[in-house]
Amino acid sequence: MTLEQFLTAILFKDLDYKVTEEGVQVFSSDAFREVIERSMKNGVGIYRVLVWKNDEVEEILTHEQFLKKATDLRWAKSAYFKFSREDATYEFSGEFKVSEKLLERAALFVPKVKKKDEEEE
């Protein structure tokens, strides 16, 4: 399973987001809070949180600024709450850290969807 497949199948599943020209997934405030929660449950780290307003990056926050490891998501929650309380119209995106072991293990748990040709046989 690739990083992109993992993110869309597990972290971003059933969430609304838009994708920029550069391929960055940008979430509403509520959706990004859910992304942080899912990241915590799945052992995914976050290197950076980008705060967006009017389709432009307003602020870039990193785990190093908060003196935390990327996998200690308390920093991401703090960064998120700081900006979401300030202005509800902010949108958020992140740069995620997913270990190779997690990608390999996740491939076992994501159900495979049968194609129509396979079902008819």
PDB file of C-alpha atoms in Angstrom:
ATOM      1  CA  MET A   1       0.000   0.000   0.000  1.00  0.00           C
ATOM      2  CA  THR A   2       1.362   3.422  -0.894  1.00  0.00           C
ATOM      3  CA  LEU A   3       1.271   6.466   1.347  1.00  0.00           C
ATOM      4  CA  GLU A   4      -1.389   8.092  -0.844  1.00  0.00           C
ATOM      5  CA  GLN A   5      -3.581   4.979  -0.712  1.00  0.00           C
ATOM      6  CA  PHE A   6      -3.225   4.780   3.064  1.00  0.00           C
ATOM      7  CA  LEU A   7      -4.152   8.416   3.564  1.00  0.00           C
ATOM      8  CA  THR A   8      -7.238   8.286   1.338  1.00  0.00           C
ATOM      9  CA  ALA A   9      -8.437   4.851   2.503  1.00  0.00           C
ATOM     10  CA  ILE A  10      -7.894   5.290   6.238  1.00  0.00           C
ATOM     11  CA  LEU A  11      -7.248   8.875   7.372  1.00  0.00           C
ATOM     12  CA  PHE A  12      -9.324  10.825   4.859  1.00  0.00           C
ATOM     13  CA  LYS A  13     -12.150   8.309   4.365  1.00  0.00           C
ATOM     14  CA  ASP A  14     -15.622   9.933   4.342  1.00  0.00           C
ATOM     15  CA  LEU A  15     -14.180  13.432   4.874  1.00  0.00           C
ATOM     16  CA  ASP A  16     -14.708  16.376   2.548  1.00  0.00           C
ATOM     17  CA  TYR A  17     -11.557  18.073   1.338  1.00  0.00           C
ATOM     18  CA  LYS A  18     -10.257  19.870  -1.677  1.00  0.00           C
ATOM     19  CA  VAL A  19      -7.017  19.200  -3.512  1.00  0.00           C
ATOM     20  CA  THR A  20      -4.802  22.081  -4.631  1.00  0.00           C
ATOM     21  CA  GLU A  21      -2.937  22.188  -7.934  1.00  0.00           C
ATOM     22  CA  GLU A  22       0.146  20.945  -6.061  1.00  0.00           C
ATOM     23  CA  GLY A  23      -1.786  17.901  -4.804  1.00  0.00           C
ATOM     24  CA  VAL A  24      -2.195  19.114  -1.208  1.00  0.00           C
ATOM     25  CA  GLN A  25      -5.389  18.000   0.563  1.00  0.00           C
ATOM     26  CA  VAL A  26      -6.988  20.964   2.352  1.00  0.00           C
ATOM     27  CA  PHE A  27      -9.614  20.299   5.037  1.00  0.00           C
ATOM     28  CA  SER A  28     -12.226  22.383   6.794  1.00  0.00           C
ATOM     29  CA  SER A  29     -11.647  23.008  10.474  1.00  0.00           C
ATOM     30  CA  ASP A  30     -13.947  20.188  11.648  1.00  0.00           C
ATOM     31  CA  ALA A  31     -12.609  17.694   9.111  1.00  0.00           C
ATOM     32  CA  PHE A  32      -9.001  18.380  10.101  1.00  0.00           C
ATOM     33  CA  ARG A  33      -9.824  17.784  13.755  1.00  0.00           C
ATOM     34  CA  GLU A  34     -11.064  14.337  12.674  1.00  0.00           C
ATOM     35  CA  VAL A  35      -7.841  13.788  10.682  1.00  0.00           C
ATOM     36  CA  ILE A  36      -5.812  14.487  13.840  1.00  0.00           C
ATOM     37  CA  GLU A  37      -7.955  12.051  15.859  1.00  0.00           C
ATOM     38  CA  ARG A  38      -7.589   9.333  13.221  1.00  0.00           C
ATOM     39  CA  SER A  39      -3.853   9.973  13.051  1.00  0.00           C
ATOM     40  CA  MET A  40      -3.589   9.451  16.795  1.00  0.00           C
ATOM     41  CA  LYS A  41      -5.561   6.187  16.632  1.00  0.00           C
ATOM     42  CA  ASN A  42      -3.529   4.831  13.715  1.00  0.00           C
ATOM     43  CA  GLY A  43      -0.027   5.820  14.846  1.00  0.00           C
ATOM     44  CA  VAL A  44       0.493   8.388  12.100  1.00  0.00           C
ATOM     45  CA  GLY A  45       2.749  11.371  12.737  1.00  0.00           C
ATOM     46  CA  ILE A  46       2.382  14.900  11.418  1.00  0.00           C
ATOM     47  CA  TYR A  47       5.492  16.881  10.475  1.00  0.00           C
ATOM     48  CA  ARG A  48       3.778  20.138   9.544  1.00  0.00           C
ATOM     49  CA  VAL A  49       0.360  21.780   9.776  1.00  0.00           C
ATOM     50  CA  LEU A  50      -0.437  24.383   7.154  1.00  0.00           C
ATOM     51  CA  VAL A  51      -3.096  26.966   7.979  1.00  0.00           C
ATOM     52  CA  TRP A  52      -4.996  28.225   4.916  1.00  0.00           C
ATOM     53  CA  LYS A  53      -7.221  31.223   4.341  1.00  0.00           C
ATOM     54  CA  ASN A  54      -8.655  32.235   0.964  1.00  0.00           C
ATOM     55  CA  ASP A  55      -6.704  29.444  -0.775  1.00  0.00           C
ATOM     56  CA  GLU A  56      -3.356  30.766   0.484  1.00  0.00           C
ATOM     57  CA  VAL A  57      -1.106  29.485   3.255  1.00  0.00           C
ATOM     58  CA  GLU A  58      -1.269  31.857   6.221  1.00  0.00           C
ATOM     59  CA  GLU A  59       0.979  29.957   8.615  1.00  0.00           C
ATOM     60  CA  ILE A  60       3.179  26.858   8.663  1.00  0.00           C
ATOM     61  CA  LEU A  61       3.658  25.135  12.001  1.00  0.00           C
ATOM     62  CA  THR A  62       6.075  22.258  12.625  1.00  0.00           C
ATOM     63  CA  HIS A  63       6.497  19.734  15.403  1.00  0.00           C
ATOM     64  CA  GLU A  64       9.970  21.199  16.037  1.00  0.00           C
ATOM     65  CA  GLN A  65       8.463  24.577  16.966  1.00  0.00           C
ATOM     66  CA  PHE A  66       6.522  22.797  19.715  1.00  0.00           C
ATOM     67  CA  LEU A  67       9.579  20.727  20.774  1.00  0.00           C
ATOM     68  CA  LYS A  68       7.722  17.474  20.105  1.00  0.00           C
ATOM     69  CA  LYS A  69       8.263  14.434  17.921  1.00  0.00           C
ATOM     70  CA  ALA A  70       6.119  14.172  14.792  1.00  0.00           C
ATOM     71  CA  THR A  71       4.333  11.185  16.329  1.00  0.00           C
ATOM     72  CA  ASP A  72       3.412  13.099  19.515  1.00  0.00           C
ATOM     73  CA  LEU A  73       0.278  14.714  18.128  1.00  0.00           C
ATOM     74  CA  ARG A  74      -0.372  16.904  21.142  1.00  0.00           C
ATOM     75  CA  TRP A  75       1.525  19.585  19.233  1.00  0.00           C
ATOM     76  CA  ALA A  76      -0.823  19.267  16.235  1.00  0.00           C
ATOM     77  CA  LYS A  77      -3.880  19.551  18.474  1.00  0.00           C
ATOM     78  CA  SER A  78      -2.440  22.676  20.104  1.00  0.00           C
ATOM     79  CA  ALA A  79      -1.645  24.219  16.727  1.00  0.00           C
ATOM     80  CA  TYR A  80      -5.088  23.332  15.406  1.00  0.00           C
ATOM     81  CA  PHE A  81      -6.980  24.745  18.391  1.00  0.00           C
ATOM     82  CA  LYS A  82      -4.934  27.943  18.386  1.00  0.00           C
ATOM     83  CA  PHE A  83      -6.077  28.794  14.873  1.00  0.00           C
ATOM     84  CA  SER A  84      -9.549  27.225  14.821  1.00  0.00           C
ATOM     85  CA  ARG A  85     -10.583  29.298  17.842  1.00  0.00           C
ATOM     86  CA  GLU A  86      -9.093  32.427  16.304  1.00  0.00           C
ATOM     87  CA  ASP A  87     -11.050  32.176  13.037  1.00  0.00           C
ATOM     88  CA  ALA A  88     -13.553  29.460  12.099  1.00  0.00           C
ATOM     89  CA  THR A  89     -12.942  30.026   8.381  1.00  0.00           C
ATOM     90  CA  TYR A  90      -9.361  28.747   8.499  1.00  0.00           C
ATOM     91  CA  GLU A  91      -8.667  25.547   6.597  1.00  0.00           C
ATOM     92  CA  PHE A  92      -5.878  23.095   7.368  1.00  0.00           C
ATOM     93  CA  SER A  93      -3.576  20.596   5.721  1.00  0.00           C
ATOM     94  CA  GLY A  94      -0.719  18.482   6.964  1.00  0.00           C
ATOM     95  CA  GLU A  95       2.426  16.641   6.019  1.00  0.00           C
ATOM     96  CA  PHE A  96       2.093  13.122   7.385  1.00  0.00           C
ATOM     97  CA  LYS A  97       4.592  10.520   8.604  1.00  0.00           C
ATOM     98  CA  VAL A  98       3.528   6.920   8.024  1.00  0.00           C
ATOM     99  CA  SER A  99       6.035   4.157   8.723  1.00  0.00           C
ATOM    100  CA  GLU A 100       6.702   1.407   6.184  1.00  0.00           C
ATOM    101  CA  LYS A 101       5.551  -1.194   8.727  1.00  0.00           C
ATOM    102  CA  LEU A 102       2.222   0.572   9.113  1.00  0.00           C
ATOM    103  CA  LEU A 103       1.760   0.752   5.344  1.00  0.00           C
ATOM    104  CA  GLU A 104       2.442  -2.988   5.047  1.00  0.00           C
ATOM    105  CA  ARG A 105       0.119  -3.845   7.919  1.00  0.00           C
ATOM    106  CA  ALA A 106      -2.647  -1.517   6.701  1.00  0.00           C
ATOM    107  CA  ALA A 107      -2.773  -3.353   3.383  1.00  0.00           C
ATOM    108  CA  LEU A 108      -3.964  -6.408   5.314  1.00  0.00           C
ATOM    109  CA  PHE A 109      -6.912  -4.598   6.890  1.00  0.00           C
ATOM    110  CA  VAL A 110      -8.273  -2.594   3.981  1.00  0.00           C
ATOM    111  CA  PRO A 111     -10.934  -4.749   2.303  1.00  0.00           C
ATOM    112  CA  LYS A 112     -10.442  -5.412  -1.354  1.00  0.00           C
ATOM    113  CA  VAL A 113     -13.372  -4.404  -3.551  1.00  0.00           C
ATOM    114  CA  LYS A 114     -14.374  -7.013  -6.078  1.00  0.00           C
ATOM    115  CA  LYS A 115     -14.729  -5.886  -9.628  1.00  0.00           C
ATOM    116  CA  LYS A 116     -17.936  -6.700 -11.497  1.00  0.00           C
ATOM    117  CA  ASP A 117     -16.106  -9.225 -13.692  1.00  0.00           C
ATOM    118  CA  GLU A 118     -14.933 -11.179 -10.633  1.00  0.00           C
ATOM    119  CA  GLU A 119     -18.413 -11.290  -9.071  1.00  0.00           C
ATOM    120  CA  GLU A 120     -20.023 -12.817 -12.160  1.00  0.00           C
ATOM    121  CA  GLU A 121     -17.603 -15.774 -12.311  1.00  0.00           C
TER     122      GLU A 121
END
